[in-house]
Backbone as JSON Lines, residues from 0, in Angstrom:
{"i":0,"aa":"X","n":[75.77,106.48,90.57],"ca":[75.88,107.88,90.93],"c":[75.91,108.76,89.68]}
{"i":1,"aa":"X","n":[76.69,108.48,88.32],"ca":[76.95,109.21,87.34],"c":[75.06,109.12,86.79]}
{"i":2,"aa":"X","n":[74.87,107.77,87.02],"ca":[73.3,108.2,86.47],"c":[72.03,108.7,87.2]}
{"i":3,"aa":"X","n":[72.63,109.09,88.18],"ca":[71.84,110.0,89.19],"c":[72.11,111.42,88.6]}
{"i":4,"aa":"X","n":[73.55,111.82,88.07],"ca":[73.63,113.25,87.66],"c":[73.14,113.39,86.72]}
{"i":5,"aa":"X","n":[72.66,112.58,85.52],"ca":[72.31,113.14,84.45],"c":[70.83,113.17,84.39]}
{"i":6,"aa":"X","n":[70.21,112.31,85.55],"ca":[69.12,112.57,85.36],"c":[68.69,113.99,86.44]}
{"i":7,"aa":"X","n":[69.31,114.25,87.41],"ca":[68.97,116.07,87.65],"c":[69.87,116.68,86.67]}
{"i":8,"aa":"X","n":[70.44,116.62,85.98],"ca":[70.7,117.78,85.18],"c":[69.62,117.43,83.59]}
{"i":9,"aa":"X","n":[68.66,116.08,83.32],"ca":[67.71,116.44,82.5],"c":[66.78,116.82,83.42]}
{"i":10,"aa":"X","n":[66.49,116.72,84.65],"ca":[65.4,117.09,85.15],"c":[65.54,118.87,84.97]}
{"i":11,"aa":"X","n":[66.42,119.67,85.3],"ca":[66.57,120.91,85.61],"c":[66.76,121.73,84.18]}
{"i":12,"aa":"X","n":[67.2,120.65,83.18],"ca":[66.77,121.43,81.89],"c":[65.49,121.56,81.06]}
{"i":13,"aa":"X","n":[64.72,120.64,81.34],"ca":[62.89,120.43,81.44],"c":[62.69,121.46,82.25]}
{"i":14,"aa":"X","n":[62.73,121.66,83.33],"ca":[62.2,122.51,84.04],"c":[62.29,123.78,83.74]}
{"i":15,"aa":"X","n":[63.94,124.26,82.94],"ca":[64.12,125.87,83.2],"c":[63.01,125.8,81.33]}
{"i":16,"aa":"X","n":[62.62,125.35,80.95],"ca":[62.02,125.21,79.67],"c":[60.61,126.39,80.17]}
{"i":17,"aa":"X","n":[60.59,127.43,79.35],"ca":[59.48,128.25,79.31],"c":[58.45,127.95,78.11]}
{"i":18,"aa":"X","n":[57.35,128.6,78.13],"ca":[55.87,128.13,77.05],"c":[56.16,129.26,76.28]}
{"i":19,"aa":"X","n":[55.7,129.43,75.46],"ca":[55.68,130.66,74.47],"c":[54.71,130.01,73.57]}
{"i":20,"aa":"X","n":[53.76,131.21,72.96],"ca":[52.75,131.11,71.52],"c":[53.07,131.96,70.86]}
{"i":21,"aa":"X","n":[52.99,131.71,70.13],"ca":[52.7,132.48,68.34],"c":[51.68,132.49,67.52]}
{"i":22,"aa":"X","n":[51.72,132.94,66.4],"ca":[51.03,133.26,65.37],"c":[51.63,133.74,64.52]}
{"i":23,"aa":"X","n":[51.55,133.53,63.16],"ca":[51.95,134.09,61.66],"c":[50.77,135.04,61.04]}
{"i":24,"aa":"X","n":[50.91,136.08,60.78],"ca":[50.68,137.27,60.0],"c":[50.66,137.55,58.49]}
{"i":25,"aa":"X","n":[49.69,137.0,57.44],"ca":[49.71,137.23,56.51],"c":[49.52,138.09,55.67]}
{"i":26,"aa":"X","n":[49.9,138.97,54.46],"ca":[49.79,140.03,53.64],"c":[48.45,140.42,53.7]}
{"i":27,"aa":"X","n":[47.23,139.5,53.73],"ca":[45.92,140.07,53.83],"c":[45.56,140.25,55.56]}
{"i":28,"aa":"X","n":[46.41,140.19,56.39],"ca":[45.7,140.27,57.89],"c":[45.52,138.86,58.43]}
{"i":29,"aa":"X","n":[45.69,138.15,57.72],"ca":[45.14,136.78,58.39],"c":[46.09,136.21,59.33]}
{"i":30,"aa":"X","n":[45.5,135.38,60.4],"ca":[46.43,134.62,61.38],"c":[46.29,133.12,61.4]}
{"i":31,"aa":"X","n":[47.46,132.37,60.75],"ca":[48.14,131.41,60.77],"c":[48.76,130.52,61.15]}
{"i":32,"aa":"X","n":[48.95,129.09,62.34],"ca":[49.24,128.74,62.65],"c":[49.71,127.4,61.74]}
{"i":33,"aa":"X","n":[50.66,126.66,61.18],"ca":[51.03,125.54,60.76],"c":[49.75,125.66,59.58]}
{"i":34,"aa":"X","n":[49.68,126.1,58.99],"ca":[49.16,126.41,57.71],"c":[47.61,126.28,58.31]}
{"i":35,"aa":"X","n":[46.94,127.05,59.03],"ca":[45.49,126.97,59.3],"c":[45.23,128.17,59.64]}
{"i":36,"aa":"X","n":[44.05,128.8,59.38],"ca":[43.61,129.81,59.94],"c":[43.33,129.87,61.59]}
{"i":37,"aa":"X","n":[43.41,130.65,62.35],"ca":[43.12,131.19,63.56],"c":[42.27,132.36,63.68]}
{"i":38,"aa":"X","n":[41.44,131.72,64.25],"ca":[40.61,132.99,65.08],"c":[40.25,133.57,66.68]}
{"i":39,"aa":"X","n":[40.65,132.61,67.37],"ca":[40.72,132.73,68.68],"c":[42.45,132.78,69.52]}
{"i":40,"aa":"X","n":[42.09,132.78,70.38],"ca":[43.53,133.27,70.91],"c":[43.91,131.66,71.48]}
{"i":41,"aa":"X","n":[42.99,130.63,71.75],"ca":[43.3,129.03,72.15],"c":[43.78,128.92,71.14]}
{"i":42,"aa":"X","n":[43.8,129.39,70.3],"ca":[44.42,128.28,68.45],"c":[45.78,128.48,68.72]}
{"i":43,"aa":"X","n":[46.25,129.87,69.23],"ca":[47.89,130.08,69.25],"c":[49.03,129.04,69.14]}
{"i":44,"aa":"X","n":[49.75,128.51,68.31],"ca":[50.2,127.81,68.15],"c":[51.54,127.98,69.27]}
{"i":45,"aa":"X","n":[51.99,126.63,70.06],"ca":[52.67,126.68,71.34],"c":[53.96,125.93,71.56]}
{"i":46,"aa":"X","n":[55.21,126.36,72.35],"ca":[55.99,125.67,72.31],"c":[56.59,125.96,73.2]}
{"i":47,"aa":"X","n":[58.03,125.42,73.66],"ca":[58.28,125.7,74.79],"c":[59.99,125.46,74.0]}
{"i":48,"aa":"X","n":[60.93,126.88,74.73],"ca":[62.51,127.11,74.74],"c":[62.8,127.49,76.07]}
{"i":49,"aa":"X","n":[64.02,127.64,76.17],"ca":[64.87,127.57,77.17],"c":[64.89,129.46,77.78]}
{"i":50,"aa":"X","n":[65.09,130.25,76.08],"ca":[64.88,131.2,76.74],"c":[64.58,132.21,75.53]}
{"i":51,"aa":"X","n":[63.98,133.61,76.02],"ca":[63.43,134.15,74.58],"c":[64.04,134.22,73.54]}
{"i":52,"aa":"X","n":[65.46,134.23,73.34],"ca":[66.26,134.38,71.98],"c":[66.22,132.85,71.17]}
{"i":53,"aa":"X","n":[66.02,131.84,71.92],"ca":[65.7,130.83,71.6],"c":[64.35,130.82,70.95]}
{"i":54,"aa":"X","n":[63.75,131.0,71.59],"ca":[62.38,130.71,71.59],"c":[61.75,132.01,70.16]}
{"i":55,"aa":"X","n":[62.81,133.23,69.95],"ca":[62.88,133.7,68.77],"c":[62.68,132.74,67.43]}
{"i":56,"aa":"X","n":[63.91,132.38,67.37],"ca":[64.6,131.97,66.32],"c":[64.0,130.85,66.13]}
{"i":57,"aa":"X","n":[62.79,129.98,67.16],"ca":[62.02,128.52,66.84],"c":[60.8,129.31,66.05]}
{"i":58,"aa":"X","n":[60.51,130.59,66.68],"ca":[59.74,130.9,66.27],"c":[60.17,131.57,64.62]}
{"i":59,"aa":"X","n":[60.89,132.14,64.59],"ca":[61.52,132.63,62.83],"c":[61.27,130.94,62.24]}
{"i":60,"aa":"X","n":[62.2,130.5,62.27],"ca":[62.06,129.34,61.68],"c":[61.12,128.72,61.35]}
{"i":61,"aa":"X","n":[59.88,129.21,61.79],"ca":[58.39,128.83,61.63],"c":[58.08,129.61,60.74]}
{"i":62,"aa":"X","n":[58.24,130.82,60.92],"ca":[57.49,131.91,59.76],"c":[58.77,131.75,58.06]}
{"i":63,"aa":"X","n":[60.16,131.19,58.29],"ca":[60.34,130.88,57.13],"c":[59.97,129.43,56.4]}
{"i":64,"aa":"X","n":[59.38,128.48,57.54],"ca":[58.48,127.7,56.84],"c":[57.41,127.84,56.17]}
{"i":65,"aa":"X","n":[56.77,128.57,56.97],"ca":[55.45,129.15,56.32],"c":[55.69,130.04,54.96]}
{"i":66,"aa":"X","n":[56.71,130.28,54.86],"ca":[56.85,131.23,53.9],"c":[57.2,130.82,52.77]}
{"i":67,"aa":"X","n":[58.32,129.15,53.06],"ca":[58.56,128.24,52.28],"c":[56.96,127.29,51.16]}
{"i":68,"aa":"X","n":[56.28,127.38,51.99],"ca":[55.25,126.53,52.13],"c":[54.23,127.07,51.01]}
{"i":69,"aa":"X","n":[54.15,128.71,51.5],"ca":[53.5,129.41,50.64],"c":[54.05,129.52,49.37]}
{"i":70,"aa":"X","n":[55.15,129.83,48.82],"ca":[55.72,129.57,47.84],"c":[55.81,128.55,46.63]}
{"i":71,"aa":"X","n":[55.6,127.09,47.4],"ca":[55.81,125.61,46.74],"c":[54.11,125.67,46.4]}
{"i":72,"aa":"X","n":[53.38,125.92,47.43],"ca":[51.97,126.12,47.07],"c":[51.76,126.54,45.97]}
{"i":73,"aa":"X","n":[52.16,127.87,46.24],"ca":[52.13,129.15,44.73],"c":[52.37,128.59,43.4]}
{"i":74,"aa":"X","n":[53.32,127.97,43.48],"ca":[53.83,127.17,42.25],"c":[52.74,126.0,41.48]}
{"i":75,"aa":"X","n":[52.5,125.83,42.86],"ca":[51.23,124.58,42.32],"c":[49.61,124.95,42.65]}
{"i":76,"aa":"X","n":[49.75,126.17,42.31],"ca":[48.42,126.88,42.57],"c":[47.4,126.05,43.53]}
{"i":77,"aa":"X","n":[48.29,125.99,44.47],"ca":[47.22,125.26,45.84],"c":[47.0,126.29,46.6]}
{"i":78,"aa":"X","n":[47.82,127.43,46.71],"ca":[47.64,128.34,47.98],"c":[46.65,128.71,48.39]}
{"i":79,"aa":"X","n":[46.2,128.77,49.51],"ca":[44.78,129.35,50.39],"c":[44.95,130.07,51.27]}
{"i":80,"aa":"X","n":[46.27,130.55,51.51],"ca":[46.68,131.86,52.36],"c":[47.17,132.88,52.1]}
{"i":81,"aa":"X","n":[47.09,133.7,52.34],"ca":[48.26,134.74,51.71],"c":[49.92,135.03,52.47]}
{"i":82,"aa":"X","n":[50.34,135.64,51.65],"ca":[51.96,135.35,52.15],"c":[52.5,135.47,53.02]}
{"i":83,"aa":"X","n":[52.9,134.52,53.53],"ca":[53.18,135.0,55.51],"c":[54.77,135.82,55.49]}
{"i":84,"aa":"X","n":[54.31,136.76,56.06],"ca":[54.98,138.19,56.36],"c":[55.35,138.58,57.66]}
{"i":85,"aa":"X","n":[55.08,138.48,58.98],"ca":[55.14,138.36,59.89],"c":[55.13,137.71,61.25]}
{"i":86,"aa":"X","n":[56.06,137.33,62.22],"ca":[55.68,136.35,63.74],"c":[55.62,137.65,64.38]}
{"i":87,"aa":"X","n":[54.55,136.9,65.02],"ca":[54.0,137.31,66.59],"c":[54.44,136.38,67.59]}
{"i":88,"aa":"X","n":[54.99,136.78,68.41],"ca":[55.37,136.05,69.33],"c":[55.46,136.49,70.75]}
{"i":89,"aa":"X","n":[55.28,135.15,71.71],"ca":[54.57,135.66,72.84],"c":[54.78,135.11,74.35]}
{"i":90,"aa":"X","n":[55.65,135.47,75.49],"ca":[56.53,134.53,76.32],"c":[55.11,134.02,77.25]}
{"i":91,"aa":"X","n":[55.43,133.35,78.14],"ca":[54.53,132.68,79.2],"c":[53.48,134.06,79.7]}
{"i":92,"aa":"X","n":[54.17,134.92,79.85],"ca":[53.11,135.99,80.72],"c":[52.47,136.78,79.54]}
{"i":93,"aa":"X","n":[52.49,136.78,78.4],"ca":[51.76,137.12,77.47],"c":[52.43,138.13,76.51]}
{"i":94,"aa":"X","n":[53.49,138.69,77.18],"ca":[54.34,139.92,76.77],"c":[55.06,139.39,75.5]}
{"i":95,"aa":"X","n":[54.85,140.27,74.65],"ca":[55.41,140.27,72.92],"c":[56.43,140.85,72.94]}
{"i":96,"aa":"X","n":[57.62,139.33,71.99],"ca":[58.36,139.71,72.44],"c":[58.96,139.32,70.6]}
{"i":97,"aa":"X","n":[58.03,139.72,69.93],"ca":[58.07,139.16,68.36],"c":[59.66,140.31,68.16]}
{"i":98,"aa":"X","n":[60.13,141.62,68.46],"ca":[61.26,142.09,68.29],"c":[62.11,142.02,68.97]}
{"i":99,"aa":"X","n":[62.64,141.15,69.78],"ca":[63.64,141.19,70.29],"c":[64.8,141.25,70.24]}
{"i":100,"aa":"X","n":[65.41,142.03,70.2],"ca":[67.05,142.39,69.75],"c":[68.27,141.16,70.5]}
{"i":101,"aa":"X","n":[69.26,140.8,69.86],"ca":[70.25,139.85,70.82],"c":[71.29,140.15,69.79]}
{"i":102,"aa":"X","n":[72.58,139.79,70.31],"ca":[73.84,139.99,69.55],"c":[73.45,139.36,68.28]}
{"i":103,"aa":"X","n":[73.56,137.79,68.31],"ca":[73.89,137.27,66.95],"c":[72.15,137.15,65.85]}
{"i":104,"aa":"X","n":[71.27,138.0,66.45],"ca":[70.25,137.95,65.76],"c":[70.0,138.05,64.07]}
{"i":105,"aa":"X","n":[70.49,138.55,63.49],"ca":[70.9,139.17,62.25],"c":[71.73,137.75,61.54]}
{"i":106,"aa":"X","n":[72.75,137.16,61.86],"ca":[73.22,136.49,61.83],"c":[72.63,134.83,61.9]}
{"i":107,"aa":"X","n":[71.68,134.47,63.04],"ca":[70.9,133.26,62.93],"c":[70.25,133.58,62.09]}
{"i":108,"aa":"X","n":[69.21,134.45,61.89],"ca":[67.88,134.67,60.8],"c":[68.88,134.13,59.62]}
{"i":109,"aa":"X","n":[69.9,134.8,58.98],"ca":[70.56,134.68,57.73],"c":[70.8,132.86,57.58]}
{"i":110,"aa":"X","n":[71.13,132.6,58.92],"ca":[71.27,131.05,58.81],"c":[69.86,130.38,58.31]}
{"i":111,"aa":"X","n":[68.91,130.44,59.32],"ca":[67.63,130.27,58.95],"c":[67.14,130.12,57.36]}
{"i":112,"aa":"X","n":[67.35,131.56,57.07],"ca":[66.89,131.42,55.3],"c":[67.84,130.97,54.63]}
{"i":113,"aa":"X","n":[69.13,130.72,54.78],"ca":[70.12,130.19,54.25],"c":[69.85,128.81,53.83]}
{"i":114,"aa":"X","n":[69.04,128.26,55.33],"ca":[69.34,126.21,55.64],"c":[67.43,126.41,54.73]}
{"i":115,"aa":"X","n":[67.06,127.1,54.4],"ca":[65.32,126.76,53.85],"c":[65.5,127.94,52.84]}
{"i":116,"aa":"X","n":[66.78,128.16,52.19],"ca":[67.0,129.04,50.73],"c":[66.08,130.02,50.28]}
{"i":117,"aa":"X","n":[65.5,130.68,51.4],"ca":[64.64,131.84,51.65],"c":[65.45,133.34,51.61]}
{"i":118,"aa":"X","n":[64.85,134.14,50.54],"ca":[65.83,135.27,50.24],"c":[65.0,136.47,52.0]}
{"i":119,"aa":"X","n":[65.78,137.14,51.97],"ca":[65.83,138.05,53.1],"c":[65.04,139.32,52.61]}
{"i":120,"aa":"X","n":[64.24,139.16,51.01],"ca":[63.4,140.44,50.82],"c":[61.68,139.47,51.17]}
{"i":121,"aa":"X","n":[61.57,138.1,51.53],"ca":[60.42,137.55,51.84],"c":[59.75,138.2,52.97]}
């Protein structure tokens, strides 16, 4: 019986799981997914959270990789993008939701660049 509950309560946390895409925004205009260019709107790079403030902060955490990425590049004059500056981000029905305000928002981001030693003027 106990392993009957845990499997509807993983079933019902899969389920409440929403899709969301993105894209990264670079200093020259360019769009970025996991270090590749994009040109179509299928490239959107995709994932799925529980709920948009979530699904924020997976998405931040992406653009301070990218930002990480660009940097270590820089250093080793590999770079082929320019500096990623911006997420776009985008819930199941298409609606952008790249600003979304939430209490502790301000506060995760700081964690974010904190745990990938990313200053907050990137």
């Amino acid at each position: 019986m106990k392993n009957l509950s845990i499997l509807i309560l993983l079933i019902m946390a899969c389920s409440c799981a929403e899709n969301y895409t993105y894209y990264i925004e670079t200093e020259n205009g360019e769009r970025i997914v996991a270090g590749n260019s994009i040109t179509k709107e299928n490239e959107l790079g995709k994932f799925q959270a529980s709920s948009d403030s979530t699904a924020y902060l997976e998405g931040y955490t992406r653009l301070i990789l990218a930002q990480q990425v660009y940097n270590d590049l820089l250093e080793s004059n590999l770079n082929k993008h320019g500096k990623p500056v911006k997420l776009f981000l985008y819930d199941e029905k298409g609606t952008d939701i790249s600003n979304i305000q939430f209490t502790t928002k301000e506060k995760e981001e700081q964690k974010i660049r904190n745990e990938y030693r990313i200053s907050s003027k990137e």
